[in-house]
mmCIF file of C-alpha atoms in Angstrom:
data_model
loop_
_atom_site.group_PDB
_atom_site.id
_atom_site.type_symbol
_atom_site.label_atom_id
_atom_site.label_comp_id
_atom_site.label_asym_id
_atom_site.label_seq_id
_atom_site.Cartn_x
_atom_site.Cartn_y
_atom_site.Cartn_z
ATOM 1 C CA MET A 268 102.397 111.802 105.459
ATOM 2 C CA ARG A 269 99.226 111.943 107.521
ATOM 3 C CA SER A 270 97.130 111.418 104.357
ATOM 4 C CA ALA A 271 98.901 108.213 103.560
ATOM 5 C CA ILE A 272 98.370 106.975 107.050
ATOM 6 C CA ALA A 273 94.696 107.734 106.661
ATOM 7 C CA ILE A 274 94.656 105.711 103.607
ATOM 8 C CA VAL A 275 96.329 102.676 105.200
ATOM 9 C CA THR A 276 93.818 103.324 108.316
ATOM 10 C CA ALA A 277 90.914 103.308 105.924
ATOM 11 C CA ALA A 278 91.964 100.119 104.275
ATOM 12 C CA ALA A 279 92.722 98.257 107.644
ATOM 13 C CA ILE A 280 89.264 99.384 109.070
ATOM 14 C CA LEU A 281 87.664 97.621 105.754
ATOM 15 C CA ALA A 282 89.835 94.674 106.129
ATOM 16 C CA SER A 283 89.102 94.199 109.758
ATOM 17 C CA ALA A 284 85.429 94.059 109.211
ATOM 18 C CA GLY A 285 85.952 90.162 109.064
ATOM 19 C CA ALA A 286 86.679 87.371 106.966
ATOM 20 C CA ASN A 287 83.612 87.912 105.204
ATOM 21 C CA ALA A 288 84.012 91.217 104.550
ATOM 22 C CA ALA A 289 82.458 92.386 101.268
ATOM 23 C CA LEU A 290 84.759 94.952 100.168
ATOM 24 C CA ASP A 291 88.210 94.506 98.796
ATOM 25 C CA SER A 292 90.164 97.262 100.547
ATOM 26 C CA GLU A 293 92.960 97.495 98.118
ATOM 27 C CA GLY A 294 90.453 97.575 95.289
ATOM 28 C CA ALA A 295 88.299 100.370 97.156
ATOM 29 C CA ILE A 296 91.308 102.536 97.753
ATOM 30 C CA ALA A 297 92.580 102.123 93.943
ATOM 31 C CA ALA A 298 89.065 102.848 92.541
ATOM 32 C CA SER A 299 88.802 105.811 94.854
ATOM 33 C CA ARG A 300 92.172 107.449 93.657
ATOM 34 C CA ALA A 301 91.355 106.522 89.921
ATOM 35 C CA ALA A 302 88.391 108.921 90.263
ATOM 36 C CA VAL A 303 90.611 111.785 90.476
ATOM 37 C CA GLY A 304 90.427 113.904 87.270
ATOM 38 C CA SER A 305 87.013 112.488 86.302
ATOM 39 C CA ARG A 306 83.597 114.142 86.287
ATOM 40 C CA PRO A 307 80.675 112.626 87.892
ATOM 41 C CA ALA A 308 77.441 112.803 85.837
ATOM 42 C CA ALA A 309 74.929 115.488 86.683
ATOM 43 C CA HIS A 310 73.245 113.092 89.235
ATOM 44 C CA ALA A 311 69.912 114.256 90.725
ATOM 45 C CA PHE A 312 69.072 114.599 94.446
ATOM 46 C CA THR A 313 66.338 115.633 96.838
ATOM 47 C CA ASP A 314 67.734 118.096 99.641
ATOM 48 C CA ALA A 315 66.700 118.402 103.106
ATOM 49 C CA ASN A 316 63.791 120.802 102.225
ATOM 50 C CA GLY A 317 62.369 118.613 99.553
ATOM 51 C CA ARG A 318 63.733 120.558 96.661
ATOM 52 C CA ARG A 319 65.085 118.835 93.503
ATOM 53 C CA VAL A 320 68.786 119.666 92.802
ATOM 54 C CA THR A 321 71.510 117.996 90.512
ATOM 55 C CA LEU A 322 75.238 118.271 90.799
ATOM 56 C CA ALA A 323 75.337 120.759 87.913
ATOM 57 C CA ASP A 324 73.744 123.155 90.123
ATOM 58 C CA PHE A 325 76.788 123.351 92.266
ATOM 59 C CA ARG A 326 79.287 124.103 89.559
ATOM 60 C CA GLY A 327 80.985 127.563 89.592
ATOM 61 C CA LYS A 328 82.479 126.743 93.193
ATOM 62 C CA PRO A 329 84.675 124.053 94.721
ATOM 63 C CA LEU A 330 82.335 121.213 96.473
ATOM 64 C CA VAL A 331 83.276 119.083 99.423
ATOM 65 C CA VAL A 332 81.395 115.845 99.234
ATOM 66 C CA SER A 333 80.956 113.307 102.192
ATOM 67 C CA PHE A 334 78.916 110.052 102.145
ATOM 68 C CA VAL A 335 77.010 108.880 105.211
ATOM 69 C CA TYR A 336 74.119 106.802 106.203
ATOM 70 C CA THR A 337 71.958 108.257 109.030
ATOM 71 C CA GLY A 338 71.522 104.935 110.898
ATOM 72 C CA CYS A 339 75.274 104.855 111.633
ATOM 73 C CA THR A 340 76.000 105.549 115.368
ATOM 74 C CA GLN A 341 79.762 105.692 115.196
ATOM 75 C CA VAL A 342 81.792 106.372 112.141
ATOM 76 C CA CYS A 343 79.613 108.501 110.343
ATOM 77 C CA PRO A 344 78.862 110.886 113.139
ATOM 78 C CA THR A 345 82.650 111.012 114.134
ATOM 79 C CA THR A 346 83.615 111.679 110.487
ATOM 80 C CA THR A 347 80.870 114.474 110.158
ATOM 81 C CA ARG A 348 81.898 116.324 113.337
ATOM 82 C CA PHE A 349 85.392 116.311 112.358
ATOM 83 C CA LEU A 350 84.655 117.278 108.710
ATOM 84 C CA ALA A 351 82.758 120.313 110.301
ATOM 85 C CA ARG A 352 85.890 121.420 112.262
ATOM 86 C CA ALA A 353 88.001 121.200 109.122
ATOM 87 C CA VAL A 354 85.383 122.936 107.140
ATOM 88 C CA ARG A 355 85.389 125.959 109.675
ATOM 89 C CA GLU A 356 89.027 126.045 109.550
ATOM 90 C CA ALA A 357 89.116 126.248 105.767
ATOM 91 C CA ARG A 358 86.515 128.886 105.724
ATOM 92 C CA ALA A 359 88.600 130.810 108.261
ATOM 93 C CA ILE A 360 91.233 130.931 105.763
ATOM 94 C CA LEU A 361 89.480 131.257 102.592
ATOM 95 C CA GLY A 362 86.660 133.155 103.616
ATOM 96 C CA PRO A 363 82.834 132.442 103.814
ATOM 97 C CA GLY A 364 81.153 131.286 100.531
ATOM 98 C CA ALA A 365 84.227 130.242 98.945
ATOM 99 C CA PHE A 366 83.167 126.676 98.546
ATOM 100 C CA ARG A 367 80.346 124.616 99.506
ATOM 101 C CA VAL A 368 79.757 121.291 101.284
ATOM 102 C CA ALA A 369 77.305 118.482 100.756
ATOM 103 C CA SER A 370 76.474 115.203 102.951
ATOM 104 C CA ILE A 371 74.986 112.536 100.812
ATOM 105 C CA GLY A 372 72.888 109.924 102.315
ATOM 106 C CA PHE A 373 73.391 106.797 100.427
ATOM 107 C CA ASN A 374 70.995 104.240 102.386
ATOM 108 C CA VAL A 375 67.846 105.018 100.393
ATOM 109 C CA PRO A 376 65.034 105.141 101.375
ATOM 110 C CA ILE A 377 66.018 105.076 105.058
ATOM 111 C CA ASP A 378 68.071 108.115 104.344
ATOM 112 C CA ASN A 379 65.349 110.630 103.266
ATOM 113 C CA PRO A 380 65.085 114.600 103.870
ATOM 114 C CA MET A 381 63.679 114.151 107.200
ATOM 115 C CA SER A 382 66.236 111.726 108.454
ATOM 116 C CA MET A 383 68.882 113.905 106.968
ATOM 117 C CA ARG A 384 67.752 116.882 108.999
ATOM 118 C CA VAL A 385 67.667 115.140 112.003
ATOM 119 C CA PHE A 386 71.275 113.749 111.462
ATOM 120 C CA ALA A 387 72.378 117.113 110.632
ATOM 121 C CA ARG A 388 71.129 118.487 113.996
ATOM 122 C CA GLN A 389 72.687 115.589 115.705
ATOM 123 C CA GLN A 390 76.049 116.244 114.404
ATOM 124 C CA GLY A 391 75.541 120.152 114.862
ATOM 125 C CA ILE A 392 75.922 120.975 111.109
ATOM 126 C CA ASP A 393 72.101 122.062 110.548
ATOM 127 C CA GLY A 394 73.107 125.777 110.983
ATOM 128 C CA GLU A 395 76.273 125.445 108.784
ATOM 129 C CA ALA A 396 76.070 127.971 105.910
ATOM 130 C CA ASP A 397 76.524 126.312 102.514
ATOM 131 C CA TRP A 398 76.306 122.846 103.734
ATOM 132 C CA LEU A 399 73.710 120.656 101.758
ATOM 133 C CA LEU A 400 71.924 117.582 102.818
ATOM 134 C CA LEU A 401 71.321 115.533 99.792
ATOM 135 C CA VAL A 402 69.371 112.144 99.051
ATOM 136 C CA PRO A 403 69.990 110.481 95.815
ATOM 137 C CA ASP A 404 67.178 108.855 93.824
ATOM 138 C CA ALA A 405 66.187 105.191 94.624
ATOM 139 C CA GLY A 406 68.572 102.854 92.832
ATOM 140 C CA ALA A 407 71.035 105.668 91.942
ATOM 141 C CA ALA A 408 73.380 105.210 94.849
ATOM 142 C CA GLU A 409 75.444 102.786 93.371
ATOM 143 C CA SER A 410 76.189 104.505 90.255
ATOM 144 C CA LEU A 411 76.662 107.751 92.112
ATOM 145 C CA ALA A 412 79.206 106.004 94.603
ATOM 146 C CA ARG A 413 81.211 104.591 91.457
ATOM 147 C CA ASP A 414 81.319 108.165 89.890
ATOM 148 C CA PHE A 415 82.997 109.306 93.268
ATOM 149 C CA GLY A 416 85.100 106.544 93.830
ATOM 150 C CA PHE A 417 83.349 105.726 97.044
ATOM 151 C CA ALA A 418 82.829 101.928 98.079
ATOM 152 C CA PHE A 419 80.172 100.587 100.463
ATOM 153 C CA ALA A 420 78.424 97.326 100.974
ATOM 154 C CA PRO A 421 75.699 96.116 103.309
ATOM 155 C CA GLN A 422 77.007 94.273 106.297
ATOM 156 C CA SER A 423 75.180 93.020 109.653
ATOM 157 C CA GLY A 424 73.672 96.059 111.253
ATOM 158 C CA GLY A 425 74.917 98.630 108.855
ATOM 159 C CA PHE A 426 77.507 99.093 105.979
ATOM 160 C CA GLU A 427 81.040 98.678 105.364
ATOM 161 C CA HIS A 428 82.303 101.694 103.646
ATOM 162 C CA LEU A 429 85.313 103.928 102.842
ATOM 163 C CA MET A 430 85.821 106.816 104.980
ATOM 164 C CA GLN A 431 86.277 109.263 102.238
ATOM 165 C CA VAL A 432 85.870 113.257 101.524
ATOM 166 C CA THR A 433 85.676 114.227 97.956
ATOM 167 C CA VAL A 434 86.941 117.590 96.646
ATOM 168 C CA LEU A 435 85.229 118.761 93.414
ATOM 169 C CA ASP A 436 86.486 121.637 91.445
ATOM 170 C CA ALA A 437 84.441 124.308 90.090
ATOM 171 C CA ASP A 438 83.683 122.457 86.977
ATOM 172 C CA GLY A 439 82.414 119.297 88.815
ATOM 173 C CA ARG A 440 85.741 117.229 88.429
ATOM 174 C CA VAL A 441 87.282 115.176 91.241
ATOM 175 C CA HIS A 442 90.185 117.346 92.179
ATOM 176 C CA ALA A 443 91.494 115.385 95.494
ATOM 177 C CA GLN A 444 90.206 112.572 97.906
ATOM 178 C CA VAL A 445 90.761 112.876 101.600
ATOM 179 C CA TYR A 446 90.476 109.759 103.676
ATOM 180 C CA GLY A 447 90.251 108.705 107.420
ATOM 181 C CA GLU A 448 87.934 109.118 110.284
ATOM 182 C CA THR A 449 90.201 112.224 111.063
ATOM 183 C CA PHE A 450 92.961 113.731 108.926
ATOM 184 C CA ALA A 451 95.376 116.541 109.135
ATOM 185 C CA LEU A 452 93.731 119.822 108.436
ATOM 186 C CA PRO A 453 95.982 120.593 105.507
ATOM 187 C CA MET A 454 94.798 117.469 103.692
ATOM 188 C CA LEU A 455 91.484 119.165 103.115
ATOM 189 C CA VAL A 456 92.470 122.920 103.247
ATOM 190 C CA GLN A 457 95.478 122.634 100.646
ATOM 191 C CA PRO A 458 93.154 121.406 97.666
ATOM 192 C CA LEU A 459 90.734 124.151 98.398
ATOM 193 C CA ARG A 460 93.544 126.713 98.326
ATOM 194 C CA GLU A 461 94.639 125.373 94.951
ATOM 195 C CA LEU A 462 91.111 125.636 93.656
ATOM 196 C CA VAL A 463 89.923 128.954 95.282
ATOM 197 C CA LEU A 464 93.233 130.919 95.230
ATOM 198 C CA GLY A 465 94.847 129.316 92.147
ATOM 199 C CA GLU A 466 97.769 128.012 94.158
ATOM 200 C CA PRO A 467 99.670 125.366 92.055
ATOM 201 C CA ARG A 468 99.745 121.846 93.223
ATOM 202 C CA THR A 469 102.490 121.107 95.600
ATOM 203 C CA ALA A 470 105.551 119.294 93.894
ATOM 204 C CA GLY A 471 109.201 118.562 94.227
ATOM 205 C CA LEU A 472 110.542 118.997 97.752
ATOM 206 C CA ALA A 473 107.570 120.796 99.016
ATOM 207 C CA PRO A 474 105.553 117.636 99.739
ATOM 208 C CA TRP A 475 108.336 115.742 101.333
ATOM 209 C CA LEU A 476 108.627 118.744 103.857
ATOM 210 C CA GLU A 477 104.874 118.540 104.165
ATOM 211 C CA ARG A 478 105.209 114.896 104.987
ATOM 212 C CA VAL A 479 107.859 115.533 107.466
ATOM 213 C CA ARG A 480 105.542 118.289 109.145
ATOM 214 C CA LEU A 481 102.587 116.320 109.396
ATOM 215 C CA VAL A 482 104.115 113.076 110.549
ATOM 216 C CA CYS A 483 105.278 114.995 113.352
ATOM 217 C CA THR A 484 101.890 115.952 114.328
ATOM 218 C CA VAL A 485 98.958 113.931 116.353
ATOM 219 C CA TYR A 486 95.322 114.704 116.743
ATOM 220 C CA ASP A 487 94.331 116.117 120.091
ATOM 221 C CA ALA A 488 90.669 115.316 120.558
ATOM 222 C CA ALA A 489 90.324 117.702 123.690
ATOM 223 C CA SER A 490 91.240 120.645 121.464
ATOM 224 C CA GLY A 491 90.159 119.587 118.087
ATOM 225 C CA ARG A 492 93.631 120.391 116.616
ATOM 226 C CA TYR A 493 96.883 118.757 115.696
ATOM 227 C CA ARG A 494 99.915 119.410 117.932
ATOM 228 C CA LEU A 495 103.617 118.530 117.673
ATOM 229 C CA ASP A 496 104.327 114.810 118.515
ATOM 230 C CA TYR A 497 107.330 115.247 120.650
ATOM 231 C CA GLY A 498 107.384 111.550 121.263
ATOM 232 C CA LEU A 499 108.292 111.207 117.678
ATOM 233 C CA PHE A 500 111.256 113.513 117.847
ATOM 234 C CA ILE A 501 112.581 111.598 121.008
ATOM 235 C CA GLU A 502 112.160 108.247 119.306
ATOM 236 C CA VAL A 503 114.321 109.724 116.305
ATOM 237 C CA ALA A 504 116.886 111.284 118.486
ATOM 238 C CA VAL A 505 117.027 107.746 120.279
ATOM 239 C CA GLY A 506 117.617 106.126 117.060
ATOM 240 C CA PHE A 507 120.245 108.407 115.536
ATOM 241 C CA SER A 508 122.042 107.999 118.934
ATOM 242 C CA CYS A 509 121.976 104.293 118.823
ATOM 243 C CA LEU A 510 123.159 104.458 115.229
ATOM 244 C CA ALA A 511 125.844 106.888 116.014
ATOM 245 C CA LEU A 512 127.073 104.640 119.010
ATOM 246 C CA THR A 513 127.224 101.617 116.679
ATOM 247 C CA LEU A 514 129.440 103.285 114.095
ATOM 248 C CA LEU A 515 131.740 104.371 116.887
ATOM 249 C CA PHE A 516 131.933 100.888 118.076
ATOM 250 C CA VAL A 517 132.547 99.595 114.637
ATOM 251 C CA LEU A 518 135.409 102.327 114.127
ATOM 252 C CA ARG A 519 137.047 101.803 117.341
ATOM 253 C CA GLU A 520 136.961 98.059 116.799
ATOM 254 C CA ARG A 521 138.708 98.497 113.369
ATOM 255 C CA ARG A 522 141.351 100.549 114.860
ATOM 256 C CA ARG A 523 142.099 98.093 117.466
ATOM 257 C CA SER A 524 142.285 95.503 114.913
ATOM 258 C CA ARG A 525 144.708 97.498 112.777
ATOM 259 C CA ARG A 526 147.066 98.023 115.837
ATOM 260 C CA ARG A 527 147.269 94.551 116.490
ATOM 261 C CA CYS A 528 148.402 93.598 112.976
#
C-alpha cells in the first residue's frame, strides 16, 4: 500500500539526517498515528491577512492541514505543490467548498503573515479558494505540533520534520494522517469522501484490494498523476514463472526417483 510506503519513506528520511538526528523516526510515526481520533485544542493563529482565528472557527467542514516552514527550499515547496494537485483532484470529485485547507508555518517568528504570503505565491497556492495560511502564536508551535502528532526539530540550516498531512473532521478531530513528499491521491481523497459523503471506512477485503491497486502505480512527475507500473507486473510474472519451473523440476525429479526404485 502506497500509504505504508510513504510512512516508511518519511521514517527513512528522518533517520537519514545523520547520526546526530534529533528525531526518533519510529517514535515520530507512532505519535503521529496515535493522534488519530483526538481533538486538537482551539489553538489561535494569525492568518496571512493579519486576522486572528482559532481552529474552532473552521469546524463545520473537514480541514486538511499541512505544516511548513517558509525558509525551506526543497521538501516543503515540493510537498505543498503536490498537495495542491491532490486538493484539486479531491475538489473535482467532492465539489468546491466541500472542505478547507490550511498551511501552518511553524518556524515563528520567521514564519509570519508576510512570509506565508510569499511562500504561497511561490508555490502557486495564493489563488486557491478555501486555502488558509496560518501562523501560530509565539511559543505555541510545540504544543500545536503535539496535538496534531507532527514532529519537528531544528537542524543545521533548517528543520528535520515529518512529512505529514492531517485530515480533521467537521468536529475538529483527527480523522486521518497522510505521509510522504508525494502519495497516492486516494490516500487523501478517500478520507475526505468518508467525511463529506458519509462513506463508511474501508474494511475487510476492500483495503487489501486497494493496496494491490496502489502498489501497482507509480507517480509520473511529468503529468502529475499515477500510472500503472507495468514493470511490477513483469516482475511478478517472472517470479511466478520461476516458482512454477522450480515446482515442475521438483516433481519431475520425484517421478524419476520413484521409477528407479
